[in-house]
Short mmCIF file of C-alpha atoms (C1' of nucleotides) and ligand atoms in Angstrom, two decimals:
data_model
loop_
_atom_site.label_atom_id
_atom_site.label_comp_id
_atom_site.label_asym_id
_atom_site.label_seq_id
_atom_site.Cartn_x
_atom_site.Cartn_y
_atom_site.Cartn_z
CA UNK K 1483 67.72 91.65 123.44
CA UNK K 1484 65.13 92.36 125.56
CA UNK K 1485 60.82 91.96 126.10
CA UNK K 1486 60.97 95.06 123.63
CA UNK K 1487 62.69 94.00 120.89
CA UNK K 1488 62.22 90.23 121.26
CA UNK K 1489 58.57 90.51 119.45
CA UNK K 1490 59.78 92.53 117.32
CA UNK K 1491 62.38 89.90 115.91
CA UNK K 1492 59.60 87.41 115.74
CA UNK K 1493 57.60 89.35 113.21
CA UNK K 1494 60.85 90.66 111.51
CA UNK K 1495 61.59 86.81 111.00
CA UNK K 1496 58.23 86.10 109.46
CA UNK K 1497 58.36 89.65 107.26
CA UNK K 1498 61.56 88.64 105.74
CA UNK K 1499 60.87 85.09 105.11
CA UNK K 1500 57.53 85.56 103.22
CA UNK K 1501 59.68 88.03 101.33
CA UNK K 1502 62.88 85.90 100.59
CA UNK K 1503 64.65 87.91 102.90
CA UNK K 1504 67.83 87.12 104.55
CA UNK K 1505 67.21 87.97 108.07
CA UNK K 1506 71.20 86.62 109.10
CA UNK K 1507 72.39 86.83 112.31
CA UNK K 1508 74.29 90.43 112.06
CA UNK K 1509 71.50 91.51 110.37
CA UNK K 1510 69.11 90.49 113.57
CA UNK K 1511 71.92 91.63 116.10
CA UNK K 1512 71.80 95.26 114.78
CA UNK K 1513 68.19 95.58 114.13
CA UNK K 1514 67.83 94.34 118.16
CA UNK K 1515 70.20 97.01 118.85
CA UNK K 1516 67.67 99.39 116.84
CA UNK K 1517 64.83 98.35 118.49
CA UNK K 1518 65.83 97.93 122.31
CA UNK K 1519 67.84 101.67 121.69
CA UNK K 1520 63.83 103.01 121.06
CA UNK K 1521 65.29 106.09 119.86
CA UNK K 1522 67.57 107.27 117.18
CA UNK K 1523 71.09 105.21 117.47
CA UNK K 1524 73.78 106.38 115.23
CA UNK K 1525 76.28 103.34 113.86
CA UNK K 1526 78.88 103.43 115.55
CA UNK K 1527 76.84 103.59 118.65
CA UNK K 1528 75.64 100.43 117.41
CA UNK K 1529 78.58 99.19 116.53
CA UNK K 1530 79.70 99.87 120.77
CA UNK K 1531 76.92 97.97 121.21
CA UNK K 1532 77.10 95.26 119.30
CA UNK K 1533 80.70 94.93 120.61
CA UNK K 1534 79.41 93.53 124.12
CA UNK K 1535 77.84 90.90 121.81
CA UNK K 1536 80.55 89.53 119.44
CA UNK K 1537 84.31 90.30 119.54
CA UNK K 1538 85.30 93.47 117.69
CA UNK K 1539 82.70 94.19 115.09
CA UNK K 1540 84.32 96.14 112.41
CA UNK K 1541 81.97 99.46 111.16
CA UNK K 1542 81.12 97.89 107.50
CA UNK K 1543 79.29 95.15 109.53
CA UNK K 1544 76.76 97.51 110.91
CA UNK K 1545 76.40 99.29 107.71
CA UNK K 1546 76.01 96.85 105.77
CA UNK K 1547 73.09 95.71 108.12
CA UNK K 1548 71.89 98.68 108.37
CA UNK K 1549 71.30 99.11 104.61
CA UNK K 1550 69.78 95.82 104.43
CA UNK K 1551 67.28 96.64 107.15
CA UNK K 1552 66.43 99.76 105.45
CA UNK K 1553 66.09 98.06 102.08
CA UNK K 1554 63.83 95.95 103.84
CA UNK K 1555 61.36 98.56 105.04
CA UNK K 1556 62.19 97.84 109.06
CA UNK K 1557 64.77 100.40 109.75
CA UNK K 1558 64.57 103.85 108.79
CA UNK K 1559 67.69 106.58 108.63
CA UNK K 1560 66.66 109.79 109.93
CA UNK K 1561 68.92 112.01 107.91
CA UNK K 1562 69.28 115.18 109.59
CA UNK K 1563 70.65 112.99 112.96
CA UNK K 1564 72.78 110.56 111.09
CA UNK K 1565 71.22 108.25 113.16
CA UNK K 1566 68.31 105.19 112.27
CA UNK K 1567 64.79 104.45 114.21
CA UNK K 1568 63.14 100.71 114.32
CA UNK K 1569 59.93 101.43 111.83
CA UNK K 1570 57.26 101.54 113.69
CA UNK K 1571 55.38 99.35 112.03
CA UNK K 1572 55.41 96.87 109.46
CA UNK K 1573 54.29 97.91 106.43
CA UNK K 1574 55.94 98.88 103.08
CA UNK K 1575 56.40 102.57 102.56
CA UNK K 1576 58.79 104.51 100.44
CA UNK K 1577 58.16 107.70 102.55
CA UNK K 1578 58.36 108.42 106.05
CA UNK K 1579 57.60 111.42 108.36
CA UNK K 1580 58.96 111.77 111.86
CA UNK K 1581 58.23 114.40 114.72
CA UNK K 1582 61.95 114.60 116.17
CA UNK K 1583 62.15 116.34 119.69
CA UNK K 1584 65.22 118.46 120.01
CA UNK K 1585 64.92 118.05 123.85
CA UNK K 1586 64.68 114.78 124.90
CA UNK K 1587 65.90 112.94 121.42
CA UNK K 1588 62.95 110.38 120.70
CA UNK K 1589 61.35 109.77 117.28
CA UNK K 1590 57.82 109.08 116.22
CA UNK K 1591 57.32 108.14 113.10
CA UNK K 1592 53.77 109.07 112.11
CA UNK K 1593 51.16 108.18 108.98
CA UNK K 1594 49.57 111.41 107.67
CA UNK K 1595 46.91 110.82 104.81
CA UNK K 1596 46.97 114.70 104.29
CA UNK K 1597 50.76 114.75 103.89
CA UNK K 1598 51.28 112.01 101.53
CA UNK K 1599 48.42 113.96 99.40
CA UNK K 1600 49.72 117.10 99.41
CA UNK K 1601 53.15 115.71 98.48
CA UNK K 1602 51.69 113.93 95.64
CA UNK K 1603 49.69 117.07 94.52
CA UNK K 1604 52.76 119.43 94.34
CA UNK K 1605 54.95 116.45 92.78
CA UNK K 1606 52.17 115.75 89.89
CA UNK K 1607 51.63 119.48 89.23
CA UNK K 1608 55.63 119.91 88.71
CA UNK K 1609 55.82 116.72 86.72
CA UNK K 1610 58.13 115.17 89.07
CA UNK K 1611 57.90 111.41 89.76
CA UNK K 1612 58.05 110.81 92.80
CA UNK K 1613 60.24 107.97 93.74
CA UNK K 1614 60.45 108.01 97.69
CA UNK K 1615 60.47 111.16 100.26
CA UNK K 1616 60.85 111.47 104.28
CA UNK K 1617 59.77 114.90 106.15
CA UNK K 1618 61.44 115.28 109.08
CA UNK K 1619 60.32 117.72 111.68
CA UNK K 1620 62.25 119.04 113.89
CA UNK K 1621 60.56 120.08 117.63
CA UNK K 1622 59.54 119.44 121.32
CA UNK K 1623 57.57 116.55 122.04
CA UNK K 1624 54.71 117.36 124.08
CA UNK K 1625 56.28 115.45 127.15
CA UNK K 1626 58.71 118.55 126.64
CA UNK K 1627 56.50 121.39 127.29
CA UNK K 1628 55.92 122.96 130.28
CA UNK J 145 81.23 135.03 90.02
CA UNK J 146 79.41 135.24 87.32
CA UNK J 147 75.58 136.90 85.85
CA UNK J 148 73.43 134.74 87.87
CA UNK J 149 75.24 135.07 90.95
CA UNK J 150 75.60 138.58 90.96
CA UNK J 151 72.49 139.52 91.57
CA UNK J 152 72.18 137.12 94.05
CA UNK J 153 74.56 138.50 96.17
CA UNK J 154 73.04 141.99 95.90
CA UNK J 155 70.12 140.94 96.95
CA UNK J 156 71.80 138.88 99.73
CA UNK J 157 74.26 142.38 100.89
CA UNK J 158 70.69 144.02 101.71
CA UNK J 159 68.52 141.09 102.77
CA UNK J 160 71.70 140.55 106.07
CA UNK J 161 72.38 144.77 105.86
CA UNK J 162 68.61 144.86 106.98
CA UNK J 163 69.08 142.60 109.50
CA UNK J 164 72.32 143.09 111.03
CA UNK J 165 73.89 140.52 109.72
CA UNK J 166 77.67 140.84 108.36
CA UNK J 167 77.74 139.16 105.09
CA UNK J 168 81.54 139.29 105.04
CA UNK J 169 84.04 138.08 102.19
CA UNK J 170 84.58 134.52 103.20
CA UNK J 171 80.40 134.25 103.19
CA UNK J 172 79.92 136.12 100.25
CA UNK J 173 82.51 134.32 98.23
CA UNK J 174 81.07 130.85 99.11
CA UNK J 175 77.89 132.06 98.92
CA UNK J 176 78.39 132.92 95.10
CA UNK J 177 80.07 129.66 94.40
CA UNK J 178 76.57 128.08 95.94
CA UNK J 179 74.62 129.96 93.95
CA UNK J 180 76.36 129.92 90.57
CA UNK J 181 76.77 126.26 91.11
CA UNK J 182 73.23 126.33 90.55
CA UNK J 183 72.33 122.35 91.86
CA UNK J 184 73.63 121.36 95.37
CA UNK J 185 77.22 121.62 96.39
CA UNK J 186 79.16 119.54 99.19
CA UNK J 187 80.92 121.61 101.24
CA UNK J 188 84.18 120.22 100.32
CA UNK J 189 83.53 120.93 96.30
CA UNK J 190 82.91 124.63 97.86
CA UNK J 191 86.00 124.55 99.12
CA UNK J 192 87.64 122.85 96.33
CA UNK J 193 86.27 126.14 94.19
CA UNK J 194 87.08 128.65 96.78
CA UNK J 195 90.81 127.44 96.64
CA UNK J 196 90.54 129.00 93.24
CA UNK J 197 89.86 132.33 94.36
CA UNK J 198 91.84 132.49 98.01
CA UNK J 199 95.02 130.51 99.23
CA UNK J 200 94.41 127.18 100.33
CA UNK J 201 91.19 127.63 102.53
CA UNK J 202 90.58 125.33 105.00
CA UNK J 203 86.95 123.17 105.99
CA UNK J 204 85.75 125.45 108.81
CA UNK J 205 86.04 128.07 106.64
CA UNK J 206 82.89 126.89 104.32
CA UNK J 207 81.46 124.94 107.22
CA UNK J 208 81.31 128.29 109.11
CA UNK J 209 80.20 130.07 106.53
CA UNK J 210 77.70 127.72 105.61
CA UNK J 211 76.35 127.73 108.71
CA UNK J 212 76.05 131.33 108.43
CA UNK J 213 74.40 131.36 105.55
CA UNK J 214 71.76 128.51 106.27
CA UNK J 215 70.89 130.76 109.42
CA UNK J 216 70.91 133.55 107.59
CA UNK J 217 68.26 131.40 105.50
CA UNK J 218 70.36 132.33 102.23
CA UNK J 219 71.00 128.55 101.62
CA UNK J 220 69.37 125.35 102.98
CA UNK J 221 71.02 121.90 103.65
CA UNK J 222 70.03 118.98 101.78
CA UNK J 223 70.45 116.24 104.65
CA UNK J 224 70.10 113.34 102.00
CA UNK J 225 73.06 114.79 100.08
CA UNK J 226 75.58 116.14 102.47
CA UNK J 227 74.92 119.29 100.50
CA UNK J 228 73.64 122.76 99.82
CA UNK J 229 71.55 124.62 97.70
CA UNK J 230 70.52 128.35 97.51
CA UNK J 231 67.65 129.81 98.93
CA UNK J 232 65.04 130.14 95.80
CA UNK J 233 63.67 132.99 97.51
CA UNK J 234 64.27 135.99 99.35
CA UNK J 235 61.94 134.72 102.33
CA UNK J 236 62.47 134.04 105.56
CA UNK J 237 61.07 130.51 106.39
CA UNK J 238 61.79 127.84 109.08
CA UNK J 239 60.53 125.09 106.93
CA UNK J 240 61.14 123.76 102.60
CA UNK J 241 60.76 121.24 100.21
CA UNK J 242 62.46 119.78 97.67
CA UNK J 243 62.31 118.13 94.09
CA UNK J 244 65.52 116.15 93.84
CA UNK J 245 66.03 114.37 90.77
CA UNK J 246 68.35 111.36 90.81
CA UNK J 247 69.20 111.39 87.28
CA UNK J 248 70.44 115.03 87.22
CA UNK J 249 71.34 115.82 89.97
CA UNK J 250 68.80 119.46 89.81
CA UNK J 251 66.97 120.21 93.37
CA UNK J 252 64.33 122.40 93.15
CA UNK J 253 62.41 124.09 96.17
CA UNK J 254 58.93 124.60 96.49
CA UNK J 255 56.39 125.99 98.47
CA UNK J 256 53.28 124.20 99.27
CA UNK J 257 50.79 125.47 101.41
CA UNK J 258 48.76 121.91 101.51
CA UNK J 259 52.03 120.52 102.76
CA UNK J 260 52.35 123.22 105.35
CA UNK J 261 48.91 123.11 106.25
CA UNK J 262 49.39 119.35 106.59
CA UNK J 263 52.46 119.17 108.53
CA UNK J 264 50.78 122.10 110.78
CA UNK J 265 47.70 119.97 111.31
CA UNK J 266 49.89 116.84 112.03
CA UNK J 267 52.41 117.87 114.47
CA UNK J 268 49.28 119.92 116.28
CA UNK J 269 47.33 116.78 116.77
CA UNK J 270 50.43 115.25 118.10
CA UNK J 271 50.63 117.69 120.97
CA UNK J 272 54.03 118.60 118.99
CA UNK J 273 55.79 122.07 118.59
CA UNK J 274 57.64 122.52 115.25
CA UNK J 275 60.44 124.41 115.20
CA UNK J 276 61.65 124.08 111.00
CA UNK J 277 61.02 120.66 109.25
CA UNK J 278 62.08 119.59 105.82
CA UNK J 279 60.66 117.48 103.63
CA UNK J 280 63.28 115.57 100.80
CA UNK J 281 61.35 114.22 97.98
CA UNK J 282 63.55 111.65 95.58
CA UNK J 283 62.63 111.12 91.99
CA UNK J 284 62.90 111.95 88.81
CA UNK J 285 62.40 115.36 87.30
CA UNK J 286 59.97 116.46 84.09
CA UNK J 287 63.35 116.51 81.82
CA UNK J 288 64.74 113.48 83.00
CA UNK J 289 61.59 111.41 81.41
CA UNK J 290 60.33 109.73 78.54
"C1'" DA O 933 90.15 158.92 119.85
"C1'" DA O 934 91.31 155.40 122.90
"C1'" DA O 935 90.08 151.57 125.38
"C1'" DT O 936 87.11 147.80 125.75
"C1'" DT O 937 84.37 144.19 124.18
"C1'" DA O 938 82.49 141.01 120.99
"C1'" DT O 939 82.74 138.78 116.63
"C1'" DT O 940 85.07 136.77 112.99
"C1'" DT O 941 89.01 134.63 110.80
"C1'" DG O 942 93.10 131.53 109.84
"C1'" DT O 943 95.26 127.52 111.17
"C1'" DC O 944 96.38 123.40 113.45
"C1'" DA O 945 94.71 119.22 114.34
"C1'" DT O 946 91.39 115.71 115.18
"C1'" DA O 947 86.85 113.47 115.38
"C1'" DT O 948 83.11 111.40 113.05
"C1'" DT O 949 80.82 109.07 109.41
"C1'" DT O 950 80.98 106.23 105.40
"C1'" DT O 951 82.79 103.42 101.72
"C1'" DA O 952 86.07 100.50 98.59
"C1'" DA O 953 88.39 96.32 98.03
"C1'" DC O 954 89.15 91.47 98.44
"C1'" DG O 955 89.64 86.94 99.93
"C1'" DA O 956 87.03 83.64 102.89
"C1'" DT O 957 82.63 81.56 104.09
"C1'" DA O 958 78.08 80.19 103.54
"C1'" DA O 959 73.83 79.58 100.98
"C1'" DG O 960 71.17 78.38 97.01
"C1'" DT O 961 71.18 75.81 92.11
"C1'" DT O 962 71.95 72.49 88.50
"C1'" DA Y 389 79.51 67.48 93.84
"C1'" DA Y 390 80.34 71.45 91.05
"C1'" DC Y 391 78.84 75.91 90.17
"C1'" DT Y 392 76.94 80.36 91.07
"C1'" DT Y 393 75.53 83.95 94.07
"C1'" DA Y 394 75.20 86.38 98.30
"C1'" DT Y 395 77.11 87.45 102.64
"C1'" DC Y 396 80.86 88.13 105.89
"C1'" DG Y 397 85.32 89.57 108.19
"C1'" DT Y 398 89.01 92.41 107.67
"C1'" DT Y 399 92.10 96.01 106.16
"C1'" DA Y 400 92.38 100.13 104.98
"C1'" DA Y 401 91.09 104.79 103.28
"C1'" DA Y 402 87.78 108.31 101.73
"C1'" DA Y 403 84.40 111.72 102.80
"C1'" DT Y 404 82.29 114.63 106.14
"C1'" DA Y 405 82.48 117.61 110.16
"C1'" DT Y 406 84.16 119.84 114.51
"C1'" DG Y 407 87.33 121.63 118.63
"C1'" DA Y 408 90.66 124.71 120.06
"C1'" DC Y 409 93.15 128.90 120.18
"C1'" DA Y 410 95.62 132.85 118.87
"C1'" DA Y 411 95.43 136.82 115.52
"C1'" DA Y 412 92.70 140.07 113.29
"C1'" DT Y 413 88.70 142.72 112.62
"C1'" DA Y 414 84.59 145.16 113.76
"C1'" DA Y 415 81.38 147.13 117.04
"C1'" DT Y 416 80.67 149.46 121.47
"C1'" DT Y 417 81.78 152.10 125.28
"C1'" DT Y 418 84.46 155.45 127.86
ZN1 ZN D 3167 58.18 103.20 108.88
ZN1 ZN D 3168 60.75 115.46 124.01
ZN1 ZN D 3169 64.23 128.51 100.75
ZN1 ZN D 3170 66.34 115.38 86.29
#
DNA sequence: AAATTATTTGTCATATTTTAACGATAAGTT
DNA sequence: AACTTATCGTTAAAATATGACAAATAATTT
């Protein structure tokens, strides 16, 4: 817990309540954990960490919490890492796109108008319904370049 | 082996001949059972099949040779399966998309320029170098409705 | 051709990531 | 309170992926 994620629990609080969420207390532990690690945190690194919080977490406790935070829309898995980001903000979205710098590790999850067009252009003309996607691009950040 | 995969691997001995790549037996063979499984393939079902045609093969057998091949860009990984699919084309590209349908299981790659265009025009903005991004887009195909 | 070097393979084992099962606990309902 | 549903803690075990190293093969050099 920290100034970082400590907002960020507030409004998580508030987004699952109006939403008949169950915000529990593993469930809040790990998505702390998410939020204060501010980049990609694999479970069982969250599972070390929530370890210096209660006594001997088991791994189904932070997957289960994990899927529940996804589900909810605040947690996202970034699929080629294995590894889950804090959204970055909090809105509903069954699609995500992330900019994922090979060099220094961090995330940013991004909003592109253009993208979410041209996705729904090519799914429409090949009659696919679209149910959710993620685009995740692999890089350097441009706090990596020279 | 079989009429669809034949080809395939023709095509695939002079695509790596013309590159200097060594498309040797262990790659070839689970390269054809890739292909002629014809919708994406965990590695351990490859190896599962390529225990049919060698004696009791072991993981980094296909892992390595899956690596091989995705470098090779002959197949590409579908992070939100654990699995692979053949390349759909004989092209060299750093980036794809795909149409996976949750009902049956089919993947199938396309090539949108909008998307590329977009992605191009996001990461750009950003400040951010791509390197090869992927986008994963969950649904349901044209047979799979109504 | 022989020697050298680099790449690939087979095999052992192990590490990592994820899930199933099930009784106990807690929350919401009638 | 009695009932139903959801969540939790725990014990495994399944599914996925990699490290290490010697033997074999292929490419390169002498
Ligand atoms: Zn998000
Ligand atoms: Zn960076
Ligand atoms: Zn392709
Ligand atoms: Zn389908």
């Amino acid at each position: 817990m920290c100034g970082k994620c400590s907002p960020y629990l507030d409004f998580a609080a508030a987004y699952c309540a109006g939403r008949g969420l169950r915000l529990t207390a593993p469930r809040a532990q790990v998505l702390g954990i998410v939020v204060e690690a501010g980049k990609p945190i694999t479970a069982y690194e969250a599972l070390a960490v929530l370890g210096q919080q209660v006594k001997n977490p088991k791994p189904p406790t932070v997957y289960r919490a994990l899927d529940f935070l996804q589900q909810a829309g605040l947690v996202h898995r970034i699929e080629s890492l294995n590894a889950y980001v804090a959204c970055h903000g909090g809105h509903d979205h069954h699609s995500s796109q992330f900019l994922i710098c090979d060099d220094c590790g961090t995330v940013q999850e991004v909003e592109s108008g253009p993208l979410d067009k041209a996705i729904g252009d090519t799914t429409e003309k090949m009659g696919f319904v679209s149910g959710h996607w993620s685009a995740e691009i692999h890089g350097s950040c441009k706090k990596c370049q020279g």
